[in-house]
Coordinates of C-alpha atoms (C1' of nucleotides) in Angstrom, one line a residue:
Chain B
M1 CA 52.9 -69.1 -41.2
P2 CA 54.1 -72.0 -42.1
E3 CA 52.2 -74.5 -44.2
L4 CA 53.6 -78.0 -44.9
P5 CA 56.4 -76.8 -47.3
E6 CA 57.7 -74.3 -44.8
V7 CA 57.6 -76.9 -41.9
E8 CA 59.3 -79.5 -44.1
T9 CA 62.0 -77.0 -45.2
T10 CA 62.6 -76.2 -41.5
R11 CA 62.9 -79.9 -40.7
R12 CA 65.4 -80.5 -43.5
G13 CA 67.4 -77.5 -42.4
L14 CA 67.6 -78.5 -38.8
A15 CA 67.9 -82.3 -39.0
P16 CA 71.5 -82.6 -40.3
R17 CA 72.7 -79.9 -37.9
L18 CA 71.1 -81.2 -34.7
T19 CA 70.6 -85.0 -35.0
G20 CA 72.9 -86.9 -32.7
H21 CA 73.6 -83.8 -30.6
R22 CA 73.0 -83.7 -26.9
L23 CA 70.6 -81.1 -25.4
V24 CA 72.5 -79.3 -22.6
A25 CA 70.0 -76.5 -21.8
M26 CA 66.5 -75.3 -22.6
T27 CA 65.3 -71.9 -21.7
V28 CA 61.7 -70.8 -21.7
R29 CA 61.3 -67.0 -21.6
D30 CA 57.5 -67.1 -22.1
H31 CA 55.5 -70.3 -21.6
R32 CA 52.2 -68.8 -22.8
L33 CA 51.9 -70.4 -26.2
R34 CA 48.6 -71.9 -27.4
W35 CA 49.0 -74.3 -24.5
P36 CA 51.4 -73.5 -21.7
I37 CA 54.8 -75.1 -22.1
D38 CA 55.3 -77.7 -19.4
A39 CA 57.6 -76.2 -16.7
A40 CA 59.2 -79.6 -16.2
L41 CA 60.2 -80.0 -19.9
P42 CA 63.7 -78.5 -19.6
A43 CA 64.5 -81.0 -16.8
H44 CA 63.1 -83.9 -18.9
L45 CA 65.2 -83.0 -21.8
R46 CA 68.5 -82.1 -20.2
E47 CA 71.4 -84.4 -21.2
T48 CA 69.2 -86.4 -23.7
T49 CA 70.3 -86.9 -27.3
L50 CA 68.2 -85.9 -30.3
K51 CA 67.7 -89.1 -32.3
A52 CA 65.7 -87.6 -35.2
I53 CA 63.5 -84.8 -36.4
G54 CA 60.3 -86.0 -38.0
R55 CA 57.1 -84.3 -39.3
R56 CA 53.4 -85.2 -39.2
G57 CA 51.3 -82.6 -41.1
K58 CA 52.5 -79.2 -39.7
Y59 CA 53.9 -80.7 -36.5
L60 CA 57.6 -81.1 -36.1
L61 CA 58.5 -84.2 -34.0
F62 CA 61.8 -84.0 -32.1
D63 CA 62.6 -87.6 -31.0
F64 CA 64.7 -87.7 -27.9
G65 CA 64.3 -91.5 -27.3
C66 CA 62.8 -91.1 -23.9
G67 CA 59.9 -89.0 -25.5
T68 CA 59.0 -86.7 -28.3
M69 CA 58.8 -83.0 -28.3
L70 CA 56.1 -81.7 -30.6
V71 CA 56.6 -78.2 -32.0
H72 CA 53.9 -76.4 -34.0
L73 CA 54.7 -73.0 -35.5
G74 CA 51.1 -71.8 -35.5
M75 CA 50.5 -68.7 -37.7
S76 CA 53.7 -66.8 -37.0
G77 CA 56.3 -69.2 -35.6
S78 CA 59.8 -69.9 -36.8
L79 CA 62.7 -72.0 -35.7
R80 CA 66.2 -70.9 -36.4
L81 CA 69.7 -71.8 -35.5
V82 CA 71.4 -68.7 -34.3
D83 CA 74.7 -67.6 -32.9
T84 CA 74.9 -68.3 -29.1
Q85 CA 75.9 -64.6 -28.7
E86 CA 72.7 -63.3 -30.4
P87 CA 70.5 -61.6 -27.9
A88 CA 66.9 -62.8 -27.7
S89 CA 64.4 -60.3 -28.9
R90 CA 60.9 -59.7 -27.9
H91 CA 59.2 -62.7 -29.3
D92 CA 62.0 -65.2 -29.0
H93 CA 60.2 -67.4 -26.4
V94 CA 62.3 -70.6 -26.2
D95 CA 65.9 -71.5 -26.7
W96 CA 67.5 -75.0 -26.9
V97 CA 71.3 -75.4 -26.6
F98 CA 72.9 -78.5 -28.1
S99 CA 76.4 -79.8 -27.7
P100 CA 78.9 -80.3 -29.1
G101 CA 79.2 -77.1 -31.0
R102 CA 77.0 -75.0 -28.7
L103 CA 74.2 -74.9 -31.3
L104 CA 71.4 -72.6 -30.3
L105 CA 67.9 -73.4 -31.6
R106 CA 65.5 -70.5 -31.1
L107 CA 61.7 -70.4 -31.4
R108 CA 60.2 -67.1 -32.3
D109 CA 56.4 -66.7 -32.3
P110 CA 54.9 -63.2 -32.2
R111 CA 51.3 -64.3 -32.1
R112 CA 51.9 -67.2 -29.8
F113 CA 49.5 -69.6 -31.6
G114 CA 52.3 -72.2 -31.8
A115 CA 53.0 -75.0 -29.3
V116 CA 55.8 -76.9 -27.6
L117 CA 54.5 -80.2 -26.1
W118 CA 56.1 -83.2 -24.6
H119 CA 54.8 -86.8 -25.1
T120 CA 56.3 -90.0 -23.8
E121 CA 53.8 -92.5 -25.2
A122 CA 53.6 -93.7 -28.8
I123 CA 53.6 -90.4 -30.7
E124 CA 51.0 -91.4 -33.3
E125 CA 48.5 -91.8 -30.5
H126 CA 49.0 -88.2 -29.3
P127 CA 45.5 -86.5 -29.2
L128 CA 46.6 -83.9 -31.7
L129 CA 47.9 -86.4 -34.2
R130 CA 45.6 -89.3 -33.8
H131 CA 42.8 -88.0 -36.0
L132 CA 45.0 -86.5 -38.7
G133 CA 44.3 -87.4 -42.3
P134 CA 46.9 -88.7 -44.8
E135 CA 50.1 -86.9 -45.8
P136 CA 49.5 -85.2 -49.2
L137 CA 52.9 -86.3 -50.6
E138 CA 52.5 -89.9 -49.7
P139 CA 50.9 -92.6 -51.9
G140 CA 47.9 -92.9 -49.5
F141 CA 46.7 -89.5 -50.8
D142 CA 45.4 -89.6 -54.4
G143 CA 42.3 -88.9 -56.5
R144 CA 40.7 -92.1 -55.4
Y145 CA 41.1 -91.2 -51.7
L146 CA 39.9 -87.6 -52.3
F147 CA 36.8 -88.8 -54.1
Q148 CA 35.9 -91.3 -51.4
A149 CA 36.6 -88.8 -48.6
T150 CA 34.4 -86.1 -50.1
R151 CA 31.3 -88.2 -50.9
G152 CA 28.3 -86.7 -49.2
A153 CA 30.2 -83.6 -48.1
K154 CA 28.3 -80.3 -48.4
A155 CA 31.2 -78.2 -47.3
S156 CA 33.2 -76.3 -49.9
I157 CA 36.2 -78.1 -51.4
K158 CA 38.5 -75.4 -50.1
S159 CA 37.4 -76.0 -46.5
V160 CA 37.9 -79.7 -47.0
L161 CA 41.4 -79.2 -48.3
M162 CA 42.2 -77.3 -45.2
D163 CA 40.5 -79.8 -42.9
S164 CA 43.4 -81.7 -41.2
R165 CA 41.2 -84.8 -40.6
K166 CA 40.8 -85.2 -44.3
L167 CA 44.3 -84.1 -45.4
V168 CA 47.2 -82.5 -43.5
G169 CA 49.5 -79.7 -44.4
V170 CA 47.4 -77.6 -46.8
G171 CA 46.8 -74.1 -45.4
N172 CA 45.1 -71.1 -46.8
I173 CA 47.7 -70.1 -49.4
Y174 CA 48.3 -73.5 -51.0
A175 CA 44.6 -74.4 -50.9
S176 CA 43.9 -71.5 -53.3
E177 CA 47.0 -72.3 -55.4
A178 CA 46.1 -76.0 -55.7
L179 CA 42.5 -75.3 -56.7
F180 CA 43.7 -73.0 -59.4
G181 CA 46.0 -75.7 -60.6
A182 CA 43.1 -78.1 -60.8
G183 CA 40.7 -75.6 -62.4
I184 CA 38.2 -75.9 -59.6
R185 CA 36.5 -73.0 -57.8
P186 CA 37.0 -72.8 -54.1
R187 CA 33.2 -72.6 -53.3
M188 CA 32.4 -75.8 -55.2
A189 CA 30.7 -78.3 -52.9
A190 CA 33.2 -81.1 -52.2
G191 CA 30.6 -83.8 -52.6
R192 CA 29.9 -82.7 -56.1
L193 CA 33.4 -83.2 -57.4
T194 CA 33.7 -85.8 -60.1
R195 CA 36.3 -88.6 -59.9
D196 CA 38.2 -86.8 -62.7
A197 CA 38.2 -83.5 -60.8
C198 CA 39.5 -85.4 -57.7
D199 CA 42.3 -86.8 -59.7
R200 CA 43.3 -83.4 -61.0
L201 CA 43.0 -81.8 -57.5
A202 CA 45.1 -84.5 -55.8
A203 CA 47.8 -84.1 -58.5
A204 CA 47.6 -80.3 -58.1
V205 CA 48.0 -80.5 -54.3
K206 CA 51.0 -82.8 -54.7
H207 CA 52.6 -80.6 -57.4
T208 CA 52.0 -77.3 -55.5
L209 CA 53.5 -78.6 -52.3
A210 CA 56.4 -80.4 -53.9
A211 CA 57.3 -77.4 -55.9
A212 CA 57.2 -75.2 -52.8
I213 CA 59.5 -77.6 -50.9
K214 CA 61.9 -77.7 -53.8
A215 CA 62.1 -74.0 -53.8
G216 CA 62.9 -74.0 -50.1
G217 CA 59.4 -73.3 -48.7
S218 CA 59.8 -69.8 -50.0
S219 CA 56.4 -68.7 -51.2
L220 CA 55.5 -66.9 -48.0
R221 CA 56.3 -63.3 -47.6
D222 CA 58.3 -63.3 -44.4
Y223 CA 59.3 -66.9 -44.2
R224 CA 62.8 -67.5 -43.2
G225 CA 64.8 -70.8 -43.4
A226 CA 66.5 -72.6 -40.5
S227 CA 69.5 -70.3 -40.6
G228 CA 67.4 -67.2 -41.0
E229 CA 67.8 -66.7 -44.7
L230 CA 64.9 -65.1 -46.5
G231 CA 62.9 -67.3 -48.8
H232 CA 63.9 -67.3 -52.4
F233 CA 60.5 -66.2 -53.8
Q234 CA 61.0 -68.8 -56.5
I235 CA 57.3 -69.7 -56.4
E236 CA 55.1 -67.0 -57.7
A237 CA 51.6 -67.2 -56.4
K238 CA 49.2 -67.8 -59.3
V239 CA 46.2 -66.4 -57.5
Y240 CA 46.9 -66.0 -53.7
G241 CA 47.0 -62.3 -52.7
R242 CA 46.4 -61.2 -56.3
G243 CA 42.8 -60.0 -56.1
G244 CA 42.0 -57.7 -59.1
A245 CA 45.3 -58.5 -60.8
P246 CA 45.2 -60.3 -64.2
C247 CA 45.3 -64.1 -64.3
R248 CA 48.7 -65.3 -65.3
V249 CA 47.1 -67.6 -67.8
C250 CA 44.1 -65.8 -69.3
H251 CA 44.4 -62.2 -68.0
T252 CA 40.9 -62.2 -66.4
P253 CA 41.0 -60.3 -63.1
I254 CA 41.5 -62.6 -60.1
R255 CA 38.6 -62.6 -57.7
R256 CA 38.9 -62.4 -53.9
I257 CA 36.1 -63.9 -51.8
V258 CA 35.8 -64.7 -48.1
Q259 CA 35.1 -68.3 -46.9
G260 CA 35.0 -69.0 -43.2
Q261 CA 36.7 -65.7 -42.4
R262 CA 39.6 -66.6 -44.7
A263 CA 40.4 -65.0 -48.0
S264 CA 40.2 -67.2 -51.1
Y265 CA 41.4 -66.3 -54.6
Y266 CA 40.4 -67.7 -57.9
C267 CA 40.3 -67.0 -61.6
P268 CA 36.6 -67.0 -62.8
H269 CA 37.6 -68.0 -66.3
C270 CA 40.2 -70.8 -65.6
Q271 CA 38.3 -72.3 -62.6
T272 CA 34.8 -73.7 -62.9
Chain H
dA1 C1' 27.9 -86.3 -38.0
dC2 C1' 28.8 -82.0 -40.3
dT3 C1' 29.3 -77.2 -40.7
dG4 C1' 30.3 -72.6 -39.9
dG5 C1' 31.6 -69.2 -36.6
dA6 C1' 34.2 -67.4 -32.7
dT7 C1' 38.5 -67.4 -30.6
dC8 C1' 43.4 -67.2 -28.9
dC9 C1' 47.5 -62.9 -30.0
dT10 C1' 50.5 -59.4 -32.1
dG11 C1' 52.3 -56.8 -36.1
dA12 C1' 52.0 -54.8 -40.6
dC13 C1' 49.6 -52.1 -43.5
dT14 C1' 45.9 -48.7 -45.3
dG15 C1' 43.4 -44.7 -45.3
dC16 C1' 41.7 -40.7 -43.1
Chain O
dT1 C1' 52.7 -38.1 -37.9
dG2 C1' 49.1 -40.3 -35.5
dC3 C1' 45.6 -43.2 -35.0
dA4 C1' 41.8 -46.4 -35.9
dG5 C1' 40.5 -50.1 -38.6
dT6 C1' 41.5 -54.2 -41.3
dC7 C1' 43.9 -58.2 -42.3
dA8 C1' 47.3 -62.2 -41.7
dG9 C1' 50.2 -68.3 -43.1
dG10 C1' 46.3 -72.4 -37.9
dA11 C1' 43.4 -75.3 -35.6
dT12 C1' 40.4 -76.2 -31.6
dC13 C1' 36.2 -75.7 -29.5
dC14 C1' 31.3 -75.0 -29.5
dA15 C1' 26.6 -74.3 -30.9
dG16 C1' 23.1 -75.3 -34.2

DNA sequence: ACTGGATCCTGACTGC
DNA sequence: TGCAGTCAGGATCCAG
């Protein structure tokens, strides 16, 4: 499941192949995603031209001029360009065919937590986007913002990092990785972070996400790029999924805890 | 206003 | 080998 780097890598893989192409057909095999896919969407989109593919947080925004198609990959979704002859398998729920070139874009989502939505008003006012926090890789997100945004918060810093109203794009894996990078324990109350800790954490979030994008969004086990290639595994997790294994810095065993039903990992020596 | 928990769904893996 | 139980990358909704 895609966190911001995987979504951005997907966007960068698709945009040059699809931008400027005309959608000639859309096939919905299973409309039961997180929200049902609008049965009228194929008719809305037919014969429209894809102007651009944008991203807000983990949402991909396909701009067709007359409206925007939002795609969220949920926990298990992927978008790939495949050969038009390739038969659809069990969890391939949606196909889009673009011309010229007969390019076939295919959405696969076994757990069906993803979404495909259509919006014709200003996209930034969409109910799912309106309350989103800043993009972590843009200048609006920095230590000063993080410090201000966490004052008075009793919640753990890890849950704040994953709260899309405070900050978009950071999921369970990169939250643990960024906290390791900043030397902060995941259970630390967000409101108790010093300004210096916020500076370190904002920098670690940016660094962690940027490095993962640079590596092709490849830190996830079964992540595949826009053409279906496996991730490169160029980013080794420092702590995520490494409970009991020695810290790569100090060799202390990495701890696994559960916060809000999600696993968190940290080094009890490097993180305080 | 915040916060934590339950929830949607399927597949992969572990241990008996 | 089979089967039950556990865990998984998200984010909304709801109760306290």
